mmCIF file of C-alpha atoms and ligand atoms in Angstrom:
data_model
loop_
_atom_site.group_PDB
_atom_site.id
_atom_site.type_symbol
_atom_site.label_atom_id
_atom_site.label_comp_id
_atom_site.label_asym_id
_atom_site.label_seq_id
_atom_site.Cartn_x
_atom_site.Cartn_y
_atom_site.Cartn_z
ATOM 1 C CA MET A 1 0.000 0.000 0.000
ATOM 2 C CA SER A 2 1.384 3.476 -0.829
ATOM 3 C CA SER A 3 0.694 6.792 0.855
ATOM 4 C CA SER A 4 0.194 10.048 -1.071
ATOM 5 C CA ASN A 5 3.895 10.955 -0.772
ATOM 6 C CA GLY A 6 4.865 7.672 -2.361
ATOM 7 C CA GLU A 7 6.175 6.058 0.828
ATOM 8 C CA ARG A 8 5.048 2.534 1.577
ATOM 9 C CA GLU A 9 2.475 2.662 4.341
ATOM 10 C CA PHE A 10 1.924 -0.467 6.381
ATOM 11 C CA ARG A 11 -1.285 -1.094 8.201
ATOM 12 C CA ILE A 12 -2.307 -3.828 10.576
ATOM 13 C CA ASN A 13 -5.530 -5.177 12.056
ATOM 14 C CA ILE A 14 -6.250 -4.946 15.773
ATOM 15 C CA ALA A 15 -8.678 -7.365 17.436
ATOM 16 C CA ILE A 16 -10.170 -6.434 20.813
ATOM 17 C CA ASP A 17 -12.267 -9.058 22.593
ATOM 18 C CA GLY A 18 -13.727 -9.383 26.057
ATOM 19 C CA PRO A 19 -16.958 -9.554 28.034
ATOM 20 C CA ALA A 20 -19.760 -6.969 28.078
ATOM 21 C CA GLY A 21 -18.872 -3.645 29.662
ATOM 22 C CA ALA A 22 -15.098 -4.159 29.712
ATOM 23 C CA GLY A 23 -14.784 -0.821 27.884
ATOM 24 C CA LYS A 24 -13.898 -2.357 24.523
ATOM 25 C CA SER A 25 -15.861 0.011 22.326
ATOM 26 C CA THR A 26 -14.675 3.242 23.954
ATOM 27 C CA VAL A 27 -11.080 2.051 23.859
ATOM 28 C CA ALA A 28 -11.339 0.671 20.311
ATOM 29 C CA ARG A 29 -12.768 3.975 19.083
ATOM 30 C CA LYS A 30 -9.870 5.891 20.673
ATOM 31 C CA VAL A 31 -7.247 3.545 19.285
ATOM 32 C CA ALA A 32 -8.792 3.804 15.811
ATOM 33 C CA SER A 33 -8.820 7.579 16.003
ATOM 34 C CA LYS A 34 -5.183 7.777 17.165
ATOM 35 C CA LEU A 35 -4.012 5.551 14.315
ATOM 36 C CA SER A 36 -6.505 6.938 11.753
ATOM 37 C CA TYR A 37 -7.914 3.426 11.405
ATOM 38 C CA VAL A 38 -11.527 2.317 10.931
ATOM 39 C CA TYR A 39 -13.417 1.179 14.014
ATOM 40 C CA VAL A 40 -15.758 -1.803 13.586
ATOM 41 C CA ASP A 41 -18.179 -2.533 16.437
ATOM 42 C CA THR A 42 -19.269 -6.115 15.739
ATOM 43 C CA GLY A 43 -21.603 -6.187 18.767
ATOM 44 C CA ALA A 44 -23.645 -3.472 17.034
ATOM 45 C CA MET A 45 -24.196 -5.862 14.122
ATOM 46 C CA TYR A 46 -25.535 -8.612 16.422
ATOM 47 C CA ARG A 47 -27.674 -5.976 18.123
ATOM 48 C CA ALA A 48 -29.091 -4.677 14.828
ATOM 49 C CA ALA A 49 -30.030 -8.213 13.749
ATOM 50 C CA THR A 50 -31.650 -8.782 17.156
ATOM 51 C CA TRP A 51 -33.600 -5.527 16.964
ATOM 52 C CA ASP A 52 -34.979 -6.554 13.602
ATOM 53 C CA MET A 53 -35.971 -10.038 14.820
ATOM 54 C CA LEU A 54 -37.720 -8.600 17.884
ATOM 55 C CA ARG A 55 -39.654 -6.185 15.718
ATOM 56 C CA GLN A 56 -40.643 -8.991 13.374
ATOM 57 C CA GLY A 57 -41.653 -11.189 16.295
ATOM 58 C CA ILE A 58 -39.130 -13.881 15.310
ATOM 59 C CA GLU A 59 -37.914 -15.871 18.327
ATOM 60 C CA ALA A 60 -34.260 -16.923 18.642
ATOM 61 C CA GLU A 61 -35.439 -20.520 19.000
ATOM 62 C CA ASP A 62 -36.919 -20.407 15.492
ATOM 63 C CA GLU A 63 -33.585 -20.645 13.712
ATOM 64 C CA SER A 64 -34.919 -21.229 10.248
ATOM 65 C CA ALA A 65 -37.128 -18.128 10.461
ATOM 66 C CA VAL A 66 -34.134 -16.100 11.724
ATOM 67 C CA LEU A 67 -31.954 -17.258 8.832
ATOM 68 C CA LYS A 68 -34.682 -16.664 6.265
ATOM 69 C CA ARG A 69 -35.237 -13.144 7.560
ATOM 70 C CA LEU A 70 -31.472 -12.463 7.486
ATOM 71 C CA GLU A 71 -31.484 -12.960 3.733
ATOM 72 C CA ASN A 72 -33.708 -9.910 3.435
ATOM 73 C CA ILE A 73 -31.910 -7.492 5.695
ATOM 74 C CA ASP A 74 -28.789 -5.491 5.322
ATOM 75 C CA ILE A 75 -26.701 -4.213 8.240
ATOM 76 C CA GLU A 76 -24.302 -1.342 7.675
ATOM 77 C CA LEU A 77 -21.850 0.430 9.974
ATOM 78 C CA VAL A 78 -21.421 3.992 8.782
ATOM 79 C CA PRO A 79 -18.643 6.167 10.215
ATOM 80 C CA GLY A 80 -20.019 9.589 11.189
ATOM 81 C CA GLU A 81 -18.799 12.793 12.832
ATOM 82 C CA GLU A 82 -20.383 11.875 16.140
ATOM 83 C CA GLY A 83 -19.372 8.248 16.026
ATOM 84 C CA GLN A 84 -20.459 5.249 14.082
ATOM 85 C CA ARG A 85 -24.107 4.991 12.972
ATOM 86 C CA VAL A 86 -25.821 1.650 12.490
ATOM 87 C CA ARG A 87 -28.237 1.180 9.602
ATOM 88 C CA LEU A 88 -30.644 -1.666 9.196
ATOM 89 C CA SER A 89 -31.788 -1.907 5.581
ATOM 90 C CA GLY A 90 -31.216 1.838 5.294
ATOM 91 C CA GLU A 91 -32.955 2.788 8.566
ATOM 92 C CA ASP A 92 -30.872 4.384 11.329
ATOM 93 C CA VAL A 93 -31.191 2.150 14.422
ATOM 94 C CA THR A 94 -28.153 3.434 16.350
ATOM 95 C CA ASN A 95 -30.179 4.300 19.449
ATOM 96 C CA GLU A 96 -32.721 1.473 19.297
ATOM 97 C CA ILE A 97 -30.063 -1.246 19.412
ATOM 98 C CA ARG A 98 -28.916 -0.050 22.868
ATOM 99 C CA SER A 99 -32.343 -0.686 24.441
ATOM 100 C CA LEU A 100 -32.679 -3.156 27.316
ATOM 101 C CA ALA A 101 -34.970 -5.327 25.165
ATOM 102 C CA VAL A 102 -32.058 -5.874 22.772
ATOM 103 C CA SER A 103 -29.402 -6.221 25.513
ATOM 104 C CA ARG A 104 -31.476 -8.891 27.209
ATOM 105 C CA THR A 105 -31.983 -11.061 24.127
ATOM 106 C CA VAL A 106 -28.983 -10.504 21.862
ATOM 107 C CA SER A 107 -26.907 -13.371 23.324
ATOM 108 C CA ARG A 108 -29.662 -15.831 22.379
ATOM 109 C CA TYR A 109 -29.641 -14.767 18.725
ATOM 110 C CA ALA A 110 -25.818 -14.621 18.756
ATOM 111 C CA GLN A 111 -25.741 -18.381 19.382
ATOM 112 C CA ILE A 112 -27.158 -19.147 15.945
ATOM 113 C CA GLU A 113 -24.423 -20.552 13.728
ATOM 114 C CA GLY A 114 -25.827 -19.294 10.410
ATOM 115 C CA LEU A 115 -26.239 -15.798 11.787
ATOM 116 C CA ARG A 116 -22.666 -15.792 13.090
ATOM 117 C CA ALA A 117 -21.385 -17.056 9.731
ATOM 118 C CA LYS A 118 -23.117 -14.252 7.881
ATOM 119 C CA LEU A 119 -21.951 -11.491 10.229
ATOM 120 C CA SER A 120 -18.390 -12.872 10.508
ATOM 121 C CA GLY A 121 -18.134 -12.962 6.704
ATOM 122 C CA ALA A 122 -19.145 -9.307 6.491
ATOM 123 C CA GLN A 123 -16.650 -8.431 9.252
ATOM 124 C CA ARG A 124 -13.791 -10.177 7.441
ATOM 125 C CA GLN A 125 -14.609 -8.217 4.289
ATOM 126 C CA MET A 126 -14.319 -4.971 6.242
ATOM 127 C CA ALA A 127 -10.821 -5.944 7.421
ATOM 128 C CA LEU A 128 -9.430 -7.117 4.076
ATOM 129 C CA ARG A 129 -7.604 -3.862 3.379
ATOM 130 C CA LYS A 130 -6.212 -3.724 6.934
ATOM 131 C CA GLY A 131 -6.253 -0.632 9.132
ATOM 132 C CA VAL A 132 -9.181 -1.870 11.193
ATOM 133 C CA VAL A 133 -9.760 -1.897 14.951
ATOM 134 C CA MET A 134 -12.486 -4.465 15.504
ATOM 135 C CA ASP A 135 -14.108 -5.289 18.828
ATOM 136 C CA GLY A 136 -16.301 -8.221 19.802
ATOM 137 C CA ARG A 137 -16.139 -11.645 21.406
ATOM 138 C CA ASP A 138 -14.570 -13.870 18.754
ATOM 139 C CA ILE A 139 -12.452 -11.504 16.693
ATOM 140 C CA GLY A 140 -9.001 -12.804 17.700
ATOM 141 C CA THR A 141 -10.116 -16.438 17.653
ATOM 142 C CA THR A 142 -12.470 -16.723 14.664
ATOM 143 C CA VAL A 143 -13.077 -13.578 12.626
ATOM 144 C CA LEU A 144 -9.483 -12.331 12.312
ATOM 145 C CA PRO A 145 -7.223 -15.082 13.667
ATOM 146 C CA ASP A 146 -4.313 -13.433 11.804
ATOM 147 C CA ALA A 147 -4.793 -9.987 13.347
ATOM 148 C CA GLU A 148 -1.354 -8.544 14.115
ATOM 149 C CA VAL A 149 -2.452 -7.267 17.540
ATOM 150 C CA LYS A 150 -4.909 -9.162 19.734
ATOM 151 C CA ILE A 151 -6.156 -7.833 23.047
ATOM 152 C CA PHE A 152 -8.469 -9.490 25.539
ATOM 153 C CA MET A 153 -9.942 -6.854 27.870
ATOM 154 C CA THR A 154 -11.454 -7.817 31.191
ATOM 155 C CA ALA A 155 -12.720 -6.094 34.345
ATOM 156 C CA THR A 156 -14.675 -7.354 37.349
ATOM 157 C CA ALA A 157 -18.435 -7.827 36.763
ATOM 158 C CA GLU A 158 -19.115 -5.122 39.350
ATOM 159 C CA GLU A 159 -16.980 -2.562 37.557
ATOM 160 C CA ARG A 160 -18.437 -3.545 34.171
ATOM 161 C CA ALA A 161 -21.982 -3.097 35.495
ATOM 162 C CA ARG A 162 -21.039 0.338 36.825
ATOM 163 C CA ARG A 163 -19.692 1.348 33.409
ATOM 164 C CA ARG A 164 -22.815 0.089 31.593
ATOM 165 C CA PHE A 165 -25.039 1.825 34.152
ATOM 166 C CA ARG A 166 -23.436 5.141 33.324
ATOM 167 C CA GLU A 167 -23.995 4.486 29.588
ATOM 168 C CA LEU A 168 -27.741 3.758 29.852
ATOM 169 C CA PRO A 169 -29.802 6.114 27.694
ATOM 170 C CA GLU A 170 -31.200 9.123 29.561
ATOM 171 C CA SER A 171 -34.657 8.191 28.326
ATOM 172 C CA GLY A 172 -34.548 6.201 31.540
ATOM 173 C CA GLU A 173 -35.410 2.533 31.356
ATOM 174 C CA ALA A 174 -35.666 1.558 35.006
ATOM 175 C CA ILE A 175 -32.978 -0.875 36.119
ATOM 176 C CA THR A 176 -30.831 -0.934 39.248
ATOM 177 C CA LEU A 177 -27.078 -1.381 39.300
ATOM 178 C CA GLU A 178 -27.484 -4.759 41.012
ATOM 179 C CA GLN A 179 -29.936 -5.959 38.346
ATOM 180 C CA LEU A 180 -27.547 -4.813 35.648
ATOM 181 C CA GLU A 181 -24.677 -6.716 37.254
ATOM 182 C CA ARG A 182 -26.785 -9.884 37.334
ATOM 183 C CA GLU A 183 -27.800 -9.443 33.695
ATOM 184 C CA ILE A 184 -24.183 -8.864 32.658
ATOM 185 C CA GLU A 185 -23.146 -12.060 34.424
ATOM 186 C CA GLN A 186 -25.936 -13.997 32.717
ATOM 187 C CA ARG A 187 -24.917 -12.631 29.332
ATOM 188 C CA ASP A 188 -21.250 -13.530 29.963
ATOM 189 C CA GLU A 189 -22.359 -17.016 30.868
ATOM 190 C CA LEU A 190 -24.258 -17.431 27.567
ATOM 191 C CA ASP A 191 -21.443 -15.867 25.533
ATOM 192 C CA ARG A 192 -18.784 -18.073 27.195
ATOM 193 C CA ASN A 193 -20.699 -21.318 26.916
ATOM 194 C CA ARG A 194 -22.249 -21.195 23.469
ATOM 195 C CA GLU A 195 -21.088 -23.871 21.061
ATOM 196 C CA VAL A 196 -20.154 -21.649 18.140
ATOM 197 C CA SER A 197 -17.321 -19.150 18.614
ATOM 198 C CA PRO A 198 -17.665 -18.726 22.367
ATOM 199 C CA LEU A 199 -16.082 -15.841 24.244
ATOM 200 C CA VAL A 200 -12.583 -17.160 24.964
ATOM 201 C CA CYS A 201 -9.211 -15.523 25.075
ATOM 202 C CA ALA A 202 -7.063 -16.361 22.024
ATOM 203 C CA ASP A 203 -3.806 -18.127 22.988
ATOM 204 C CA ASP A 204 -1.781 -15.333 21.473
ATOM 205 C CA ALA A 205 -3.804 -12.415 22.887
ATOM 206 C CA THR A 206 -2.541 -9.954 25.474
ATOM 207 C CA VAL A 207 -4.842 -9.865 28.500
ATOM 208 C CA LEU A 208 -5.553 -6.406 29.926
ATOM 209 C CA ASP A 209 -7.419 -6.247 33.234
ATOM 210 C CA THR A 210 -8.862 -2.750 33.060
ATOM 211 C CA THR A 211 -10.649 -2.689 36.436
ATOM 212 C CA SER A 212 -8.407 0.039 37.763
ATOM 213 C CA MET A 213 -7.108 1.500 34.517
ATOM 214 C CA THR A 214 -8.457 4.611 32.813
ATOM 215 C CA ILE A 215 -9.708 4.477 29.229
ATOM 216 C CA ASP A 216 -6.701 6.541 28.126
ATOM 217 C CA GLU A 217 -4.233 4.186 29.812
ATOM 218 C CA VAL A 218 -5.767 1.165 28.096
ATOM 219 C CA ALA A 219 -5.884 2.902 24.700
ATOM 220 C CA GLU A 220 -2.268 4.009 25.109
ATOM 221 C CA ALA A 221 -1.130 0.465 25.936
ATOM 222 C CA ILE A 222 -2.800 -0.851 22.770
ATOM 223 C CA VAL A 223 -1.417 1.929 20.562
ATOM 224 C CA LEU A 224 2.084 1.137 21.882
ATOM 225 C CA ARG A 225 1.679 -2.512 20.935
ATOM 226 C CA ALA A 226 0.396 -1.518 17.510
ATOM 227 C CA GLU A 227 3.336 0.832 16.966
ATOM 228 C CA ARG A 228 5.745 -1.915 17.949
ATOM 229 C CA GLU A 229 4.149 -4.261 15.381
ATOM 230 C CA LEU A 230 4.228 -1.559 12.724
ATOM 231 C CA SER A 231 7.918 -0.860 13.340
ATOM 232 C CA LEU A 232 8.644 -4.556 12.720
ATOM 233 C CA LEU A 233 6.939 -4.321 9.324
ATOM 234 C CA LYS A 234 9.089 -1.441 8.093
HETATM 235 O O1 DC B 301 -20.453 -5.808 22.653
HETATM 236 P P1 DC B 301 -21.970 -5.797 22.830
HETATM 237 O O2 DC B 301 -22.391 -5.883 24.271
HETATM 238 O O3 DC B 301 -22.622 -4.675 22.094
HETATM 239 O O4 DC B 301 -22.438 -7.162 22.138
HETATM 240 C C1 DC B 301 -23.771 -7.537 22.104
HETATM 241 C C2 DC B 301 -23.895 -9.048 22.094
HETATM 242 O O5 DC B 301 -23.475 -9.568 20.844
HETATM 243 C C3 DC B 301 -23.133 -9.792 23.174
HETATM 244 O O6 DC B 301 -23.997 -10.333 24.150
HETATM 245 C C4 DC B 301 -22.463 -10.930 22.484
HETATM 246 C C5 DC B 301 -22.726 -10.747 21.021
HETATM 247 N N1 DC B 301 -21.499 -10.650 20.245
HETATM 248 C C6 DC B 301 -20.960 -11.813 19.773
HETATM 249 O O7 DC B 301 -21.463 -12.891 20.067
HETATM 250 N N2 DC B 301 -19.857 -11.774 18.977
HETATM 251 C C7 DC B 301 -19.285 -10.605 18.657
HETATM 252 N N3 DC B 301 -18.215 -10.583 17.857
HETATM 253 C C8 DC B 301 -19.818 -9.398 19.175
HETATM 254 C C9 DC B 301 -20.925 -9.456 19.977
#
């Protein structure tokens, strides 16, 4: 790949995995912005599919109906000035996919093999030209096993619940911090124990426990790793 001044410009892919609320998306967005890379939030794709299924009244247990419906929808991640927007067959669903209804059911839809295959394929396409920071649950293990930098971010369930609590939309869906912690633990359990592409740490990933780290410290640690990799490519 060449830059505008004719110099060869190397780019890498960065995979960031970990459980819900570990701070992956905030960190991934920062890392992408520091490196001028593209941020891909794969959880948003699972959420958009879930939102559509809920609206259509298609249960996660009805796999064939889910897969049939998937053939007729299109999920797009569109970079925007105020962050990434999510479009479902052209409709902006960026806010809707963060609702509790979606958070509570998304792990059930995310267990469906055909759905994972379709979304993983789209994610791989987005990373073909490199220069992508992608976050999710199975990026380092399944979607981009050759990513040059792999990070597995963790934090205690209590701290993750606190972070998610602060992120809840102001529109105010009533949930207590304790309830949120329980729901996060249940979701982790489903994500860790599903048969297809479960949430596991890749053997070659760097584990970052972020419980007492700031977002900037975590982002900085990842950028340093990326810069080290890039210097090896020169
Ligand atoms: O990161 P998030 O909380 O927005 O993800 C929503 C759900 O999607 C989460 O419960 C697990 C699932 N997911 C997945 O199975 N694989 C991914 N690569 C990303 C998310």
